[in-house]
Amino acid sequence: MLILALYPNLLNVSIPKKWSVVRFMKVNYVRARLGWKGLKAEEYVDVGYPFLAAYHIVNNHLCWESLNCITKERYDESPEIKLSIGDLVLVKDGAGIGKCARIDEMPLGEATVNSSLSVITPNKLLDYRYEYYYFMSPLFQNIIARLKNGMGVPHLTQESMKDIYLPLPSKKEQQDIADYLDNKVVELDSLITEKESLINDLEAYKKSLIYEVVTGKRRVV
């Protein structure tokens, strides 16, 4: 049986009756960079502690390449934003606001983030993969759209997050939902890649055809 969740960002959304609705900030530990004041590009080092920026989130996945690194002293200035498996990162400022990714692995051992990202750690009530898909859903992205329309340079602050609610099934249901979406998203991404490849081939053929016809290499009957 479905019920309507009458909360600011869930207005008129039907959810199963046995699910609950929780305030976002009650079930998450949210923080952003507080240290590194005055950090300059000339302080970056070749070997050190890598940090992620908004542009490392590509199609809601992390790209662990072309990372800048900082010294241990700079890294230890903000221990609260050192990343761990099970964390989520969310772009909180600028044009990319609302982009997200999840930390499934730490391929470089240790890492942190710059000031464009918030680090979010769900509490024991939440499966971080379920929350990741919540961030990708229209429920959350509609909030981002309103922020983008409401200010010149949008910011997702902890204050603005206080009025965000999310539907909360049982932990087992969250895990089942995340497993299902993980599998389906892989399938869909594969189909999208195939279609994009076909589109690229057709675009190349179109350009070749135009070139051959206008230069007389192909005769038009």
Tab-separated table of N, CA and C in Angstrom, residues 4-149:
chain	number	residue	atom	x	y	z
A	4	LEU	N	1.168	9.076	0.713
A	4	LEU	CA	1.775	10.297	0.224
A	4	LEU	C	2.682	10.864	1.299
A	5	ALA	N	3.908	11.182	0.910
A	5	ALA	CA	4.864	11.758	1.851
A	5	ALA	C	4.800	13.279	1.729
A	6	LEU	N	4.195	13.930	2.717
A	6	LEU	CA	3.991	15.374	2.632
A	6	LEU	C	5.128	16.119	3.325
A	7	TYR	N	6.259	16.178	2.663
A	7	TYR	CA	7.431	16.881	3.154
A	7	TYR	C	7.919	17.793	2.036
A	8	PRO	N	8.716	18.821	2.363
A	8	PRO	CA	9.072	19.823	1.359
A	8	PRO	C	9.534	19.265	0.012
A	9	ASN	N	10.498	18.341	0.002
A	9	ASN	CA	10.973	17.849	-1.285
A	9	ASN	C	10.328	16.532	-1.692
A	10	LEU	N	9.362	16.054	-0.898
A	10	LEU	CA	8.672	14.805	-1.229
A	10	LEU	C	7.171	15.038	-1.383
A	11	LEU	N	6.793	16.294	-1.666
A	11	LEU	CA	5.385	16.638	-1.746
A	11	LEU	C	4.672	15.778	-2.787
A	12	ASN	N	3.609	15.098	-2.326
A	12	ASN	CA	2.770	14.274	-3.198
A	12	ASN	C	3.518	13.105	-3.834
A	13	VAL	N	4.584	12.668	-3.188
A	13	VAL	CA	5.297	11.482	-3.655
A	13	VAL	C	4.733	10.262	-2.940
A	14	SER	N	4.342	9.264	-3.692
A	14	SER	CA	3.801	8.044	-3.095
A	14	SER	C	4.924	7.080	-2.747
A	15	ILE	N	4.918	6.604	-1.517
A	15	ILE	CA	5.910	5.628	-1.077
A	15	ILE	C	5.187	4.510	-0.343
A	16	PRO	N	5.794	3.334	-0.253
A	16	PRO	CA	5.144	2.236	0.480
A	16	PRO	C	4.851	2.627	1.929
A	17	LYS	N	3.737	2.150	2.442
A	17	LYS	CA	3.281	2.539	3.777
A	17	LYS	C	4.269	2.153	4.872
A	18	LYS	N	4.969	1.040	4.684
A	18	LYS	CA	5.891	0.593	5.736
A	18	LYS	C	7.222	1.348	5.718
A	19	TRP	N	7.441	2.154	4.681
A	19	TRP	CA	8.641	2.978	4.666
A	19	TRP	C	8.445	4.176	5.597
A	20	SER	N	9.534	4.758	6.041
A	20	SER	CA	9.462	5.995	6.808
A	20	SER	C	10.091	7.119	5.984
A	21	VAL	N	10.004	8.311	6.503
A	21	VAL	CA	10.626	9.479	5.883
A	21	VAL	C	11.491	10.148	6.940
A	22	VAL	N	12.739	10.445	6.609
A	22	VAL	CA	13.668	11.005	7.597
A	22	VAL	C	14.295	12.293	7.075
A	23	ARG	N	14.651	13.126	8.015
A	23	ARG	CA	15.367	14.349	7.666
A	23	ARG	C	16.803	13.987	7.288
A	24	PHE	N	17.241	14.527	6.178
A	24	PHE	CA	18.548	14.203	5.621
A	24	PHE	C	19.679	14.366	6.636
A	25	MET	N	19.676	15.477	7.345
A	25	MET	CA	20.779	15.768	8.252
A	25	MET	C	20.774	14.889	9.500
A	26	LYS	N	19.649	14.193	9.754
A	26	LYS	CA	19.579	13.312	10.919
A	26	LYS	C	20.279	11.979	10.683
A	27	VAL	N	20.452	11.618	9.421
A	27	VAL	CA	21.003	10.302	9.112
A	27	VAL	C	22.323	10.383	8.343
A	28	ASN	N	22.905	11.582	8.289
A	28	ASN	CA	24.160	11.763	7.574
A	28	ASN	C	25.118	12.661	8.350
A	29	TYR	N	26.384	12.361	8.228
A	29	TYR	CA	27.446	13.233	8.728
A	29	TYR	C	27.988	13.970	7.517
A	30	VAL	N	27.741	15.276	7.458
A	30	VAL	CA	28.092	16.084	6.288
A	30	VAL	C	29.188	17.067	6.672
A	31	ARG	N	30.204	17.141	5.860
A	31	ARG	CA	31.266	18.117	6.121
A	31	ARG	C	31.954	18.494	4.801
A	32	ALA	N	32.662	19.618	4.860
A	32	ALA	CA	33.414	20.105	3.707
A	32	ALA	C	34.743	20.643	4.204
A	33	ARG	N	35.593	20.987	3.272
A	33	ARG	CA	36.940	21.418	3.645
A	33	ARG	C	36.903	22.683	4.490
A	34	LEU	N	37.593	22.624	5.626
A	34	LEU	CA	37.709	23.779	6.508
A	34	LEU	C	39.149	24.300	6.562
A	35	GLY	N	40.106	23.414	6.336
A	35	GLY	CA	41.514	23.815	6.415
A	35	GLY	C	42.072	24.228	5.072
A	36	TRP	N	43.387	24.119	4.973
A	36	TRP	CA	44.138	24.451	3.747
A	36	TRP	C	43.989	25.921	3.364
A	37	LYS	N	43.834	26.782	4.309
A	37	LYS	CA	43.681	28.186	3.977
A	37	LYS	C	44.927	28.685	3.251
A	38	GLY	N	44.673	29.350	2.150
A	38	GLY	CA	45.777	29.905	1.387
A	38	GLY	C	46.536	28.896	0.557
A	39	LEU	N	45.988	27.697	0.362
A	39	LEU	CA	46.657	26.684	-0.460
A	39	LEU	C	46.807	27.199	-1.878
A	40	LYS	N	48.020	27.099	-2.401
A	40	LYS	CA	48.303	27.581	-3.756
A	40	LYS	C	48.796	26.424	-4.617
A	41	ALA	N	48.635	26.588	-5.925
A	41	ALA	CA	49.005	25.531	-6.863
A	41	ALA	C	50.485	25.178	-6.762
A	42	GLU	N	51.319	26.157	-6.428
A	42	GLU	CA	52.750	25.875	-6.335
A	42	GLU	C	53.090	24.967	-5.152
A	43	GLU	N	52.125	24.745	-4.262
A	43	GLU	CA	52.345	23.827	-3.147
A	43	GLU	C	52.076	22.371	-3.520
A	44	TYR	N	51.474	22.136	-4.666
A	44	TYR	CA	51.212	20.757	-5.082
A	44	TYR	C	52.532	20.011	-5.230
A	45	VAL	N	52.481	18.725	-4.906
A	45	VAL	CA	53.695	17.910	-4.977
A	45	VAL	C	53.450	16.713	-5.905
A	46	ASP	N	54.548	16.171	-6.428
A	46	ASP	CA	54.431	15.030	-7.337
A	46	ASP	C	54.044	13.756	-6.597
A	47	VAL	N	54.570	13.607	-5.395
A	47	VAL	CA	54.255	12.427	-4.583
A	47	VAL	C	53.700	12.911	-3.247
A	48	GLY	N	52.456	12.548	-2.986
A	48	GLY	CA	51.828	13.014	-1.753
A	48	GLY	C	50.437	12.446	-1.616
A	49	TYR	N	49.540	13.224	-1.075
A	49	TYR	CA	48.175	12.777	-0.808
A	49	TYR	C	47.241	13.399	-1.849
A	50	PRO	N	46.593	12.584	-2.682
A	50	PRO	CA	45.743	13.111	-3.753
A	50	PRO	C	44.440	13.686	-3.229
A	51	PHE	N	43.928	14.689	-3.955
A	51	PHE	CA	42.609	15.195	-3.594
A	51	PHE	C	41.748	15.339	-4.840
A	52	LEU	N	40.467	15.019	-4.616
A	52	LEU	CA	39.485	15.030	-5.688
A	52	LEU	C	38.823	16.403	-5.796
A	53	ALA	N	38.439	16.745	-7.029
A	53	ALA	CA	37.707	17.974	-7.295
A	53	ALA	C	36.424	17.631	-8.054
A	54	ALA	N	35.589	18.633	-8.289
A	54	ALA	CA	34.310	18.402	-8.965
A	54	ALA	C	34.499	17.754	-10.328
A	55	TYR	N	35.563	18.144	-11.045
A	55	TYR	CA	35.749	17.608	-12.398
A	55	TYR	C	36.215	16.150	-12.409
A	56	HIS	N	36.491	15.588	-11.251
A	56	HIS	CA	36.818	14.158	-11.187
A	56	HIS	C	35.557	13.289	-11.107
A	57	ILE	N	34.392	13.927	-11.021
A	57	ILE	CA	33.128	13.184	-11.074
A	57	ILE	C	32.621	13.242	-12.504
A	58	VAL	N	32.650	12.098	-13.164
A	58	VAL	CA	32.237	12.006	-14.566
A	58	VAL	C	31.111	10.972	-14.661
A	59	ASN	N	29.934	11.430	-15.092
A	59	ASN	CA	28.765	10.544	-15.176
A	59	ASN	C	28.504	9.829	-13.842
A	60	ASN	N	28.627	10.587	-12.767
A	60	ASN	CA	28.363	10.087	-11.413
A	60	ASN	C	29.299	8.959	-10.987
A	61	HIS	N	30.487	8.947	-11.570
A	61	HIS	CA	31.533	8.011	-11.169
A	61	HIS	C	32.826	8.792	-10.968
A	62	LEU	N	33.676	8.287	-10.093
A	62	LEU	CA	34.940	8.962	-9.836
A	62	LEU	C	35.996	8.558	-10.844
A	63	CYS	N	36.727	9.542	-11.314
A	63	CYS	CA	37.895	9.308	-12.159
A	63	CYS	C	39.127	9.543	-11.291
A	64	TRP	N	39.871	8.487	-11.053
A	64	TRP	CA	41.025	8.577	-10.158
A	64	TRP	C	42.311	8.873	-10.940
A	65	GLU	N	42.212	9.731	-11.932
A	65	GLU	CA	43.362	10.090	-12.756
A	65	GLU	C	43.553	11.602	-12.738
A	66	SER	N	44.766	12.038	-13.070
A	66	SER	CA	45.093	13.467	-13.152
A	66	SER	C	44.754	14.197	-11.857
A	67	LEU	N	45.106	13.569	-10.740
A	67	LEU	CA	44.847	14.167	-9.438
A	67	LEU	C	46.031	15.014	-8.980
A	68	ASN	N	45.743	16.138	-8.377
A	68	ASN	CA	46.788	16.912	-7.718
A	68	ASN	C	47.060	16.311	-6.347
A	69	CYS	N	48.262	16.523	-5.854
A	69	CYS	CA	48.656	15.973	-4.552
A	69	CYS	C	49.151	17.079	-3.632
A	70	ILE	N	48.960	16.858	-2.339
A	70	ILE	CA	49.412	17.797	-1.326
A	70	ILE	C	50.306	17.068	-0.324
A	71	THR	N	50.999	17.844	0.482
A	71	THR	CA	51.888	17.268	1.473
A	71	THR	C	51.097	16.673	2.635
A	72	LYS	N	51.765	15.884	3.437
A	72	LYS	CA	51.119	15.286	4.613
A	72	LYS	C	50.639	16.366	5.572
A	73	GLU	N	51.403	17.441	5.701
A	73	GLU	CA	51.020	18.516	6.615
A	73	GLU	C	49.682	19.139	6.179
A	74	ARG	N	49.555	19.387	4.878
A	74	ARG	CA	48.308	19.939	4.361
A	74	ARG	C	47.173	18.913	4.475
A	75	TYR	N	47.480	17.675	4.209
A	75	TYR	CA	46.484	16.599	4.274
A	75	TYR	C	45.915	16.478	5.687
A	76	ASP	N	46.778	16.588	6.678
A	76	ASP	CA	46.353	16.419	8.073
A	76	ASP	C	45.655	17.653	8.635
A	77	GLU	N	45.644	18.760	7.883
A	77	GLU	CA	44.949	19.955	8.365
A	77	GLU	C	43.434	19.733	8.491
A	78	SER	N	42.903	18.877	7.646
A	78	SER	CA	41.451	18.642	7.642
A	78	SER	C	41.161	17.152	7.704
A	79	PRO	N	41.345	16.516	8.858
A	79	PRO	CA	41.132	15.071	8.962
A	79	PRO	C	39.690	14.660	8.722
A	80	GLU	N	38.741	15.581	8.928
A	80	GLU	CA	37.328	15.232	8.789
A	80	GLU	C	36.922	14.949	7.343
A	81	ILE	N	37.725	15.373	6.367
A	81	ILE	CA	37.356	15.117	4.973
A	81	ILE	C	38.269	14.083	4.303
A	82	LYS	N	39.022	13.352	5.116
A	82	LYS	CA	39.752	12.225	4.552
A	82	LYS	C	38.736	11.157	4.153
A	83	LEU	N	38.867	10.633	2.955
A	83	LEU	CA	37.846	9.745	2.401
A	83	LEU	C	37.991	8.308	2.872
A	84	SER	N	36.840	7.633	2.962
A	84	SER	CA	36.796	6.212	3.309
A	84	SER	C	35.781	5.515	2.408
A	85	ILE	N	35.966	4.211	2.240
A	85	ILE	CA	34.974	3.426	1.509
A	85	ILE	C	33.626	3.541	2.228
A	86	GLY	N	32.571	3.767	1.450
A	86	GLY	CA	31.240	3.975	2.029
A	86	GLY	C	30.849	5.434	2.136
A	87	ASP	N	31.783	6.345	1.818
A	87	ASP	CA	31.463	7.767	1.780
A	87	ASP	C	30.831	8.121	0.434
A	88	LEU	N	30.158	9.263	0.415
A	88	LEU	CA	29.641	9.854	-0.811
A	88	LEU	C	30.256	11.230	-0.963
A	89	VAL	N	30.510	11.639	-2.199
A	89	VAL	CA	30.980	12.998	-2.455
A	89	VAL	C	29.958	13.692	-3.350
A	90	LEU	N	29.708	14.963	-3.038
A	90	LEU	CA	28.655	15.714	-3.707
A	90	LEU	C	29.172	17.111	-4.039
A	91	VAL	N	29.015	17.514	-5.306
A	91	VAL	CA	29.436	18.858	-5.696
A	91	VAL	C	28.481	19.868	-5.059
A	92	LYS	N	29.030	20.832	-4.344
A	92	LYS	CA	28.197	21.750	-3.566
A	92	LYS	C	28.196	23.180	-4.085
A	93	ASP	N	29.007	23.473	-5.084
A	93	ASP	CA	29.106	24.842	-5.580
A	93	ASP	C	29.177	24.873	-7.102
A	94	GLY	N	28.637	25.952	-7.668
A	94	GLY	CA	28.850	26.217	-9.081
A	94	GLY	C	27.970	25.438	-10.032
A	95	ALA	N	28.379	25.445	-11.302
A	95	ALA	CA	27.567	24.857	-12.367
A	95	ALA	C	27.353	23.361	-12.196
A	96	GLY	N	28.304	22.673	-11.583
A	96	GLY	CA	28.200	21.220	-11.427
A	96	GLY	C	27.489	20.776	-10.172
A	97	ILE	N	26.876	21.716	-9.460
A	97	ILE	CA	26.223	21.396	-8.190
A	97	ILE	C	25.246	20.234	-8.363
A	98	GLY	N	25.299	19.296	-7.420
A	98	GLY	CA	24.411	18.136	-7.453
A	98	GLY	C	25.024	16.885	-8.033
A	99	LYS	N	26.153	17.026	-8.735
A	99	LYS	CA	26.821	15.816	-9.219
A	99	LYS	C	27.335	15.022	-8.021
A	100	CYS	N	27.273	13.714	-8.125
A	100	CYS	CA	27.666	12.902	-6.981
A	100	CYS	C	28.425	11.666	-7.430
A	101	ALA	N	29.091	11.057	-6.467
A	101	ALA	CA	29.773	9.785	-6.695
A	101	ALA	C	29.890	9.081	-5.355
A	102	ARG	N	30.152	7.799	-5.397
A	102	ARG	CA	30.289	7.029	-4.161
A	102	ARG	C	31.675	6.400	-4.119
A	103	ILE	N	32.146	6.180	-2.912
A	103	ILE	CA	33.477	5.600	-2.722
A	103	ILE	C	33.321	4.098	-2.509
A	104	ASP	N	33.484	3.334	-3.585
A	104	ASP	CA	33.431	1.870	-3.510
A	104	ASP	C	34.810	1.276	-3.237
A	105	GLU	N	35.845	2.030	-3.561
A	105	GLU	CA	37.217	1.560	-3.385
A	105	GLU	C	38.127	2.762	-3.211
A	106	MET	N	39.299	2.518	-2.692
A	106	MET	CA	40.308	3.566	-2.538
A	106	MET	C	41.561	3.100	-3.278
A	107	PRO	N	41.583	3.230	-4.593
A	107	PRO	CA	42.679	2.669	-5.383
A	107	PRO	C	44.045	3.282	-5.085
A	108	LEU	N	44.053	4.480	-4.515
A	108	LEU	CA	45.327	5.145	-4.226
A	108	LEU	C	45.674	5.094	-2.735
A	109	GLY	N	44.889	4.341	-1.989
A	109	GLY	CA	45.173	4.185	-0.563
A	109	GLY	C	44.526	5.248	0.297
A	110	GLU	N	44.890	6.500	0.102
A	110	GLU	CA	44.323	7.606	0.864
A	110	GLU	C	44.014	8.753	-0.088
A	111	ALA	N	43.029	9.549	0.256
A	111	ALA	CA	42.657	10.696	-0.577
A	111	ALA	C	41.766	11.634	0.222
A	112	THR	N	41.627	12.844	-0.287
A	112	THR	CA	40.775	13.842	0.327
A	112	THR	C	40.085	14.623	-0.786
A	113	VAL	N	39.442	15.745	-0.455
A	113	VAL	CA	38.718	16.520	-1.455
A	113	VAL	C	39.084	17.997	-1.347
A	114	ASN	N	38.808	18.727	-2.428
A	114	ASN	CA	39.006	20.171	-2.340
A	114	ASN	C	37.694	20.842	-1.942
A	115	SER	N	37.655	22.155	-1.985
A	115	SER	CA	36.527	22.888	-1.425
A	115	SER	C	35.254	22.814	-2.263
A	116	SER	N	35.313	22.230	-3.455
A	116	SER	CA	34.109	22.144	-4.289
A	116	SER	C	33.201	20.985	-3.893
A	117	LEU	N	33.689	20.090	-3.025
A	117	LEU	CA	32.945	18.880	-2.694
A	117	LEU	C	32.589	18.796	-1.218
A	118	SER	N	31.403	18.254	-0.976
A	118	SER	CA	31.033	17.844	0.379
A	118	SER	C	31.285	16.348	0.511
A	119	VAL	N	31.674	15.933	1.701
A	119	VAL	CA	31.838	14.509	2.001
A	119	VAL	C	30.679	14.117	2.911
A	120	ILE	N	29.992	13.046	2.552
A	120	ILE	CA	28.804	12.613	3.289
A	120	ILE	C	28.972	11.156	3.708
A	121	THR	N	28.826	10.904	4.983
A	121	THR	CA	28.888	9.542	5.513
A	121	THR	C	27.531	9.190	6.118
A	122	PRO	N	26.787	8.262	5.504
A	122	PRO	CA	25.497	7.860	6.056
A	122	PRO	C	25.680	7.110	7.372
A	123	ASN	N	24.686	7.197	8.246
A	123	ASN	CA	24.766	6.429	9.485
A	123	ASN	C	24.293	4.987	9.261
A	124	LYS	N	24.166	4.228	10.311
A	124	LYS	CA	23.887	2.792	10.196
A	124	LYS	C	22.502	2.482	9.637
A	125	LEU	N	21.623	3.489	9.585
A	125	LEU	CA	20.291	3.263	9.026
A	125	LEU	C	20.291	3.231	7.499
A	126	LEU	N	21.368	3.739	6.906
A	126	LEU	CA	21.405	3.913	5.460
A	126	LEU	C	22.467	3.046	4.795
A	127	ASP	N	22.121	2.465	3.654
A	127	ASP	CA	23.099	1.867	2.748
A	127	ASP	C	23.584	2.988	1.835
A	128	TYR	N	24.880	3.227	1.806
A	128	TYR	CA	25.400	4.375	1.062
A	128	TYR	C	25.075	4.278	-0.429
A	129	ARG	N	24.925	3.055	-0.943
A	129	ARG	CA	24.593	2.906	-2.364
A	129	ARG	C	23.157	3.351	-2.628
A	130	TYR	N	22.251	3.078	-1.699
A	130	TYR	CA	20.865	3.535	-1.827
A	130	TYR	C	20.821	5.060	-1.829
A	131	GLU	N	21.570	5.677	-0.933
A	131	GLU	CA	21.566	7.135	-0.883
A	131	GLU	C	22.183	7.732	-2.144
A	132	TYR	N	23.169	7.065	-2.684
A	132	TYR	CA	23.774	7.491	-3.947
A	132	TYR	C	22.705	7.582	-5.035
A	133	TYR	N	21.853	6.576	-5.134
A	133	TYR	CA	20.798	6.611	-6.141
A	133	TYR	C	19.730	7.653	-5.799
A	134	TYR	N	19.522	7.907	-4.513
A	134	TYR	CA	18.618	8.995	-4.128
A	134	TYR	C	19.148	10.320	-4.661
A	135	PHE	N	20.454	10.552	-4.530
A	135	PHE	CA	21.047	11.784	-5.057
A	135	PHE	C	20.830	11.913	-6.564
A	136	MET	N	20.835	10.793	-7.275
A	136	MET	CA	20.668	10.818	-8.717
A	136	MET	C	19.208	10.948	-9.135
A	137	SER	N	18.289	10.761	-8.210
A	137	SER	CA	16.865	10.731	-8.536
A	137	SER	C	16.307	12.142	-8.738
A	138	PRO	N	15.163	12.248	-9.443
A	138	PRO	CA	14.510	13.557	-9.603
A	138	PRO	C	14.142	14.207	-8.275
A	139	LEU	N	13.900	13.421	-7.223
A	139	LEU	CA	13.563	13.988	-5.919
A	139	LEU	C	14.631	14.963	-5.451
A	140	PHE	N	15.871	14.536	-5.556
A	140	PHE	CA	16.980	15.368	-5.105
A	140	PHE	C	17.374	16.388	-6.171
A	141	GLN	N	17.391	15.975	-7.429
A	141	GLN	CA	17.821	16.874	-8.484
A	141	GLN	C	16.862	18.045	-8.675
A	142	ASN	N	15.587	17.881	-8.295
A	142	ASN	CA	14.657	19.014	-8.331
A	142	ASN	C	15.054	20.089	-7.330
A	143	ILE	N	15.583	19.655	-6.195
A	143	ILE	CA	16.086	20.612	-5.205
A	143	ILE	C	17.256	21.396	-5.796
A	144	ILE	N	18.140	20.681	-6.462
A	144	ILE	CA	19.295	21.323	-7.091
A	144	ILE	C	18.844	22.310	-8.155
A	145	ALA	N	17.837	21.923	-8.943
A	145	ALA	CA	17.324	22.813	-9.987
A	145	ALA	C	16.793	24.113	-9.387
A	146	ARG	N	16.112	24.012	-8.250
A	146	ARG	CA	15.590	25.215	-7.598
A	146	ARG	C	16.727	26.093	-7.098
A	147	LEU	N	17.771	25.485	-6.576
A	147	LEU	CA	18.926	26.263	-6.131
A	147	LEU	C	19.592	26.976	-7.309
A	148	LYS	N	19.693	26.265	-8.429
A	148	LYS	CA	20.310	26.870	-9.609
A	148	LYS	C	19.503	28.059	-10.106
A	149	ASN	N	18.184	27.952	-10.019
A	149	ASN	CA	17.312	29.029	-10.495
A	149	ASN	C	17.218	30.175	-9.504
